[in-house]
Coordinates of C-alpha atoms in Angstrom, one line a residue:
M1 CA 139.2 90.0 117.3
S2 CA 141.2 87.6 119.5
V3 CA 143.3 84.8 118.3
A4 CA 140.7 82.3 119.4
G5 CA 138.1 84.2 117.5
L6 CA 140.2 84.2 114.4
K7 CA 140.8 80.5 114.7
K8 CA 137.0 79.8 115.0
Q9 CA 136.3 81.9 111.9
F10 CA 138.9 79.9 110.0
Y11 CA 137.4 76.6 111.2
K12 CA 133.9 77.7 110.0
A13 CA 135.1 78.9 106.6
S14 CA 137.1 75.7 106.1
Q15 CA 134.1 73.5 106.9
L16 CA 131.8 75.6 104.7
V17 CA 134.2 75.3 101.7
S18 CA 134.6 71.5 102.3
E19 CA 130.8 71.1 102.2
K20 CA 130.1 73.4 99.3
V21 CA 133.0 72.4 97.1
G22 CA 134.2 69.0 98.5
G23 CA 130.7 67.6 99.1
A24 CA 131.4 66.9 102.8
E25 CA 128.3 66.2 104.9
G26 CA 127.7 68.2 108.0
T27 CA 125.6 67.5 111.1
K28 CA 122.0 67.0 110.0
L29 CA 119.2 68.7 111.9
D30 CA 116.1 66.6 112.7
D31 CA 113.0 66.8 110.4
D32 CA 110.8 68.5 113.0
F33 CA 113.4 71.3 113.2
K34 CA 113.5 71.7 109.4
E35 CA 109.7 71.7 109.2
M36 CA 109.5 74.4 111.9
E37 CA 112.2 76.5 110.1
K38 CA 110.3 76.2 106.8
K39 CA 107.0 77.4 108.4
V40 CA 108.8 80.4 110.0
D41 CA 110.3 81.3 106.6
V42 CA 106.9 81.3 105.0
T43 CA 105.5 83.3 107.8
S44 CA 108.2 85.9 107.5
K45 CA 107.6 86.3 103.7
A46 CA 103.8 86.5 104.2
V47 CA 104.0 89.2 106.9
A48 CA 106.5 91.3 104.8
E49 CA 104.4 91.3 101.6
V50 CA 101.0 91.7 103.4
L51 CA 102.5 94.9 105.1
V52 CA 103.5 96.4 101.7
R53 CA 100.2 95.5 100.1
T54 CA 98.1 96.9 103.0
I55 CA 99.8 100.2 102.8
E56 CA 99.3 100.3 99.0
Y57 CA 95.6 99.5 99.6
L58 CA 95.2 102.4 102.0
Q59 CA 97.1 104.9 99.9
P60 CA 97.8 104.1 96.2
N61 CA 99.6 107.5 95.9
P62 CA 103.3 107.0 96.6
A63 CA 103.7 110.4 98.3
S64 CA 100.8 109.8 100.7
R65 CA 102.1 106.2 101.2
A66 CA 105.4 107.5 102.4
K67 CA 103.7 109.8 104.9
L68 CA 101.4 107.0 106.1
T69 CA 104.5 104.9 106.8
M70 CA 105.9 107.7 109.0
L71 CA 102.6 108.4 110.7
N72 CA 102.9 108.4 114.5
T73 CA 99.6 106.7 115.5
V74 CA 100.2 107.3 119.2
S75 CA 100.0 111.1 118.8
K76 CA 96.9 110.7 116.6
I77 CA 95.1 108.6 119.2
R78 CA 96.0 111.1 121.9
G79 CA 94.5 113.9 119.8
Q80 CA 97.8 115.7 119.2
V81 CA 97.2 115.8 115.5
K82 CA 94.0 116.3 113.5
N83 CA 94.8 114.3 110.4
P84 CA 97.4 111.9 109.0
G85 CA 99.3 114.7 107.3
Y86 CA 98.2 114.0 103.7
P87 CA 95.0 114.8 101.7
Q88 CA 92.5 112.1 100.9
S89 CA 91.2 112.0 97.3
E90 CA 87.6 112.3 98.7
G91 CA 88.5 115.5 100.5
L92 CA 90.1 117.0 97.4
L93 CA 87.0 116.2 95.3
G94 CA 84.8 117.7 98.0
E95 CA 86.7 120.9 98.1
C96 CA 86.5 121.2 94.3
M97 CA 82.7 120.7 94.4
I98 CA 82.2 123.2 97.2
R99 CA 84.3 125.8 95.4
H100 CA 82.4 125.6 92.2
G101 CA 79.1 125.2 93.9
K102 CA 79.6 128.6 95.6
E103 CA 80.7 130.1 92.3
L104 CA 77.4 129.0 90.6
G105 CA 75.4 130.5 93.5
G106 CA 72.1 129.6 95.2
E107 CA 70.0 130.2 92.2
S108 CA 71.6 127.2 90.4
N109 CA 70.2 123.7 91.0
F110 CA 73.6 122.3 90.0
G111 CA 75.4 124.6 92.3
D112 CA 73.3 123.6 95.3
A113 CA 73.8 119.9 94.5
L114 CA 77.5 120.4 94.2
L115 CA 77.5 121.9 97.7
D116 CA 75.6 118.9 99.1
A117 CA 78.0 116.5 97.4
G118 CA 81.1 118.4 98.4
E119 CA 80.1 118.3 102.1
S120 CA 79.5 114.6 101.9
M121 CA 82.9 114.0 100.2
K122 CA 84.6 115.9 103.0
R123 CA 82.8 113.7 105.5
L124 CA 84.0 110.6 103.6
A125 CA 87.6 111.9 103.8
E126 CA 87.3 112.2 107.6
V127 CA 86.1 108.6 107.7
K128 CA 89.0 107.5 105.5
D129 CA 91.4 109.3 107.8
S130 CA 90.0 107.2 110.7
L131 CA 90.4 104.0 108.6
D132 CA 94.0 104.8 107.8
I133 CA 94.9 105.4 111.5
E134 CA 92.9 102.4 112.9
V135 CA 94.6 100.0 110.4
K136 CA 98.0 101.6 111.1
Q137 CA 97.6 101.2 114.8
N138 CA 95.9 97.8 115.1
F139 CA 97.3 95.9 112.0
I140 CA 100.3 97.5 110.3
D141 CA 102.2 98.4 113.5
P142 CA 101.9 95.0 115.2
L143 CA 103.0 93.2 112.0
Q144 CA 105.9 95.6 111.6
N145 CA 106.9 94.9 115.2
L146 CA 106.7 91.2 114.5
C147 CA 109.1 91.7 111.6
D148 CA 111.5 94.0 113.5
K149 CA 111.7 91.9 116.7
D150 CA 110.5 88.3 116.8
L151 CA 111.3 87.3 113.2
K152 CA 114.6 89.2 113.3
E153 CA 115.5 87.5 116.6
I154 CA 114.8 84.1 115.1
Q155 CA 117.0 84.8 112.1
H156 CA 119.8 85.8 114.5
H157 CA 119.5 82.5 116.4
L158 CA 119.4 80.5 113.2
K159 CA 122.5 82.2 111.9
K160 CA 124.3 81.6 115.2
L161 CA 123.3 78.0 115.1
E162 CA 124.7 77.5 111.6
G163 CA 128.0 79.1 112.7
R164 CA 128.3 76.8 115.7
R165 CA 127.4 73.8 113.6
L166 CA 130.2 74.5 111.2
D167 CA 132.7 74.9 114.1
F168 CA 131.5 71.6 115.6
D169 CA 131.7 69.7 112.3
Y170 CA 135.2 71.0 111.6
K171 CA 136.5 69.9 115.1
K172 CA 134.6 66.6 114.8
K173 CA 136.5 65.7 111.6
R174 CA 139.8 66.4 113.3
Q175 CA 139.0 64.4 116.5
G176 CA 142.3 63.2 118.0
K177 CA 144.2 66.2 116.6
I178 CA 142.4 68.7 118.9
P179 CA 141.7 68.4 122.6
D180 CA 138.6 66.4 123.5
E181 CA 137.5 69.2 125.9
E182 CA 137.5 71.7 122.9
L183 CA 135.3 69.2 120.9
R184 CA 132.9 68.7 123.9
Q185 CA 132.5 72.5 124.3
A186 CA 131.8 72.9 120.6
L187 CA 129.1 70.2 120.8
E188 CA 127.5 71.9 123.9
K189 CA 127.4 75.3 122.2
F190 CA 125.8 73.7 119.1
E191 CA 123.1 72.0 121.1
E192 CA 122.5 75.1 123.1
S193 CA 122.0 77.2 120.0
K194 CA 119.7 74.6 118.5
E195 CA 117.5 74.6 121.6
V196 CA 117.3 78.4 121.7
A197 CA 116.4 78.6 118.0
E198 CA 113.9 75.8 118.3
T199 CA 112.2 77.5 121.3
S200 CA 111.9 80.9 119.6
M201 CA 110.4 79.3 116.4
H202 CA 108.0 77.2 118.5
N203 CA 106.8 80.3 120.5
L204 CA 106.2 82.2 117.2
L205 CA 104.2 79.5 115.6
E206 CA 102.2 78.6 118.7
T207 CA 101.1 82.3 119.2
D208 CA 100.0 83.0 115.7
V209 CA 96.5 83.6 117.0
E210 CA 97.8 87.1 117.7
Q211 CA 98.1 87.6 113.9
V212 CA 94.6 86.3 113.5
S213 CA 93.4 88.9 116.0
Q214 CA 95.3 91.7 114.1
L215 CA 93.7 90.5 110.9
S216 CA 90.3 90.7 112.6
A217 CA 91.1 94.3 113.6
L218 CA 91.8 95.1 110.0
V219 CA 88.4 93.7 108.8
D220 CA 86.6 95.5 111.7
A221 CA 88.1 98.8 110.6
Q222 CA 87.1 98.2 107.0
L223 CA 83.5 97.3 108.1
D224 CA 83.2 100.4 110.2
Y225 CA 84.5 102.6 107.3
H226 CA 82.1 101.1 104.8
R227 CA 79.1 101.3 107.1
Q228 CA 79.8 105.0 107.7
A229 CA 80.5 105.6 104.0
V230 CA 77.2 103.9 103.0
Q231 CA 75.3 106.0 105.5
I232 CA 76.9 109.3 104.2
L233 CA 76.2 108.3 100.5
E234 CA 72.6 107.2 101.2
E235 CA 71.9 110.6 102.9
L236 CA 73.5 112.4 99.9
A237 CA 71.5 110.3 97.4
E238 CA 68.3 111.2 99.2
K239 CA 69.1 114.9 99.1
L240 CA 69.9 114.8 95.4
K241 CA 66.7 112.9 94.6
R242 CA 64.7 115.5 96.6
R243 CA 66.4 118.3 94.7
V244 CA 65.5 116.6 91.4
R245 CA 61.8 116.3 92.5
E246 CA 61.7 119.9 93.6
A247 CA 63.3 121.2 90.4
S248 CA 61.0 119.1 88.3
S249 CA 57.9 120.4 90.0
R250 CA 58.8 124.1 89.4
P251 CA 57.4 125.7 86.2
R252 CA 60.1 126.2 83.6
R253 CA 60.9 129.8 82.8
E254 CA 60.7 130.5 79.1
Y255 CA 63.4 132.4 77.4
K256 CA 62.3 135.7 76.0
P257 CA 64.9 137.5 73.9
K258 CA 65.3 141.2 74.5
P259 CA 64.3 143.5 71.6
R260 CA 67.3 144.5 69.5
E261 CA 68.3 148.1 69.5
P262 CA 68.9 149.7 66.1
Y263 CA 72.6 150.3 65.4
D264 CA 73.7 153.1 63.0
L265 CA 76.7 152.0 61.0
G266 CA 77.2 155.4 59.4
E267 CA 78.9 156.0 56.1
P268 CA 81.8 153.6 55.3
E269 CA 85.2 155.2 55.4
Q270 CA 88.0 154.4 53.0
S271 CA 91.5 154.7 54.4
N272 CA 93.2 155.1 51.0
G273 CA 91.7 158.5 50.1
G274 CA 88.6 157.2 48.4
F275 CA 90.2 154.7 46.0
P276 CA 88.9 151.2 46.1
C277 CA 91.1 148.7 47.8
A278 CA 92.8 146.3 45.4
P279 CA 92.3 142.6 46.3
A280 CA 95.4 141.1 48.0
P281 CA 97.4 139.0 45.6
K282 CA 97.1 135.3 46.0
A283 CA 100.1 133.4 47.3
T284 CA 102.1 131.7 44.5
A285 CA 102.9 128.0 44.6
T286 CA 106.5 128.9 45.4
S287 CA 105.6 130.9 48.5
S288 CA 103.0 128.4 49.6
S289 CA 105.4 125.5 49.5
F290 CA 108.0 127.6 51.3
R291 CA 105.6 128.4 54.2
S292 CA 104.4 124.8 54.4
S293 CA 107.9 123.7 54.9
D294 CA 108.6 126.3 57.6
K295 CA 107.6 124.1 60.6
P296 CA 108.6 124.9 64.2
I297 CA 111.6 122.9 65.3
R298 CA 111.4 121.3 68.8
T299 CA 114.2 122.4 70.9
P300 CA 115.8 119.9 73.2
S301 CA 114.8 119.9 76.9
R302 CA 116.6 122.2 79.2
N303 CA 118.8 120.8 82.0
M304 CA 119.1 117.5 80.1
P305 CA 121.0 115.2 82.3
P306 CA 124.0 113.3 80.8
L307 CA 123.1 109.9 79.6
D308 CA 125.6 108.2 81.9
Q309 CA 123.1 108.7 84.8
P310 CA 119.7 107.1 85.3
S311 CA 117.1 109.1 83.3
C312 CA 113.9 108.8 81.3
K313 CA 112.0 110.7 78.6
A314 CA 108.4 111.9 78.9
L315 CA 106.1 110.3 76.4
Y316 CA 103.1 112.4 77.4
D317 CA 102.3 115.5 79.5
F318 CA 101.7 114.7 83.2
E319 CA 99.8 117.1 85.4
P320 CA 100.3 116.5 89.1
E321 CA 97.1 116.1 91.1
N322 CA 98.6 115.4 94.6
D323 CA 101.3 116.8 96.8
G324 CA 104.7 115.2 96.0
E325 CA 104.0 114.5 92.3
L326 CA 106.3 115.8 89.6
G327 CA 104.7 117.4 86.5
F328 CA 106.4 117.4 83.1
H329 CA 105.7 117.9 79.4
E330 CA 106.2 115.5 76.5
G331 CA 109.8 115.3 75.5
D332 CA 111.2 116.3 78.9
V333 CA 114.2 114.3 80.1
I334 CA 113.9 113.5 83.8
T335 CA 116.7 112.3 86.1
L336 CA 115.7 109.1 87.9
T337 CA 116.5 109.0 91.7
N338 CA 114.4 106.1 93.0
Q339 CA 111.8 103.5 92.0
I340 CA 108.9 103.5 94.5
D341 CA 107.2 100.4 93.2
E342 CA 106.5 98.7 89.9
N343 CA 104.2 101.6 88.8
W344 CA 105.9 104.8 90.2
Y345 CA 109.3 106.5 89.9
E346 CA 110.9 109.3 91.8
G347 CA 112.9 111.8 89.8
M348 CA 114.1 115.4 89.3
L349 CA 113.4 118.0 86.6
H350 CA 114.4 121.7 86.6
G351 CA 115.6 121.4 90.3
Q352 CA 112.2 119.9 91.5
S353 CA 111.8 116.4 92.9
G354 CA 108.7 114.3 92.9
F355 CA 106.8 111.1 92.0
F356 CA 105.4 110.2 88.6
P357 CA 103.9 107.1 86.9
L358 CA 106.1 104.8 84.9
S359 CA 103.5 104.5 82.1
Y360 CA 104.1 108.2 81.1
V361 CA 107.8 107.8 80.4
E362 CA 110.4 105.8 78.4
V363 CA 113.5 104.8 80.4
L364 CA 116.7 105.8 78.7
V365 CA 119.2 104.8 81.4
P366 CA 117.8 102.4 84.1
L367 CA 118.4 102.7 87.8
P368 CA 121.2 100.4 89.0
Q369 CA 119.9 97.2 90.5

């Protein structure tokens, strides 16, 4: 950094200290500017939280949510990939129903009904894939772009404006001790930064109809998904009702037990040479009390991490149902590596990493804030 740059940084720091500690007043921005800045700040917070909640709405599972965030919607729209890269819960349910329906066979009413329901669930999964991609392309991506570009640019202009204000106020208090030309240049730069920041905020607030259009695209995608889902479920409901009617109209087959075949037990054999077996002695009170106290001792969990690193203890067994989840048993001690949100952690156990719900564990050593 040049000498002039170092001097400017010193001026800003000195002015900031005098305002924060000494109570000095700096140059006041007009009320319209402050109101505009407040609206931009509220907009920024709203967009950031709506983005997070929308992704959680589409994919409650944290592993799938991470893949949705990384989804390249352009390649999907061009037909370069067939699905978002993670299973939908409807698809998993459909595959389960079809598998067991085939195992039951065509002679089973329940098996045929499972096949019908399974195919419908798989169709619902495809419709859900389309919803995820439509919302990602037409709602999430534009809002993310707003955060990464427009709002970030406004924050840059406001930060630059604050720096130039501090520089101007420092020189203004020392008027007469510094050249007038230097003070005039500081004022021009301050007014220039104020105009740039004001223009960028005005443009954002005046074009917020774009965000309304993106919100409309979200609702359209939801409507399309629910229309198709209703159609699929209505067709399935009609199929199942028809199967109930057909099964009810068939005569019931009565159960006729097969005749029992005679079974020759033969002569009883005695393994002790013909002597009758003596009854086993009853357990004494001493032996009974000894065995009742002989309870299995729970061994500590293997690979237990040292308690100086973030960890938690499993309160219940957790069986993973989706890719990316970490299974464990009651009493296992898991190393914490990350907190996905208020309901899910990421951790490691026996060399495997994955996600698991917070409600299943007790935190021993919390993650650093």
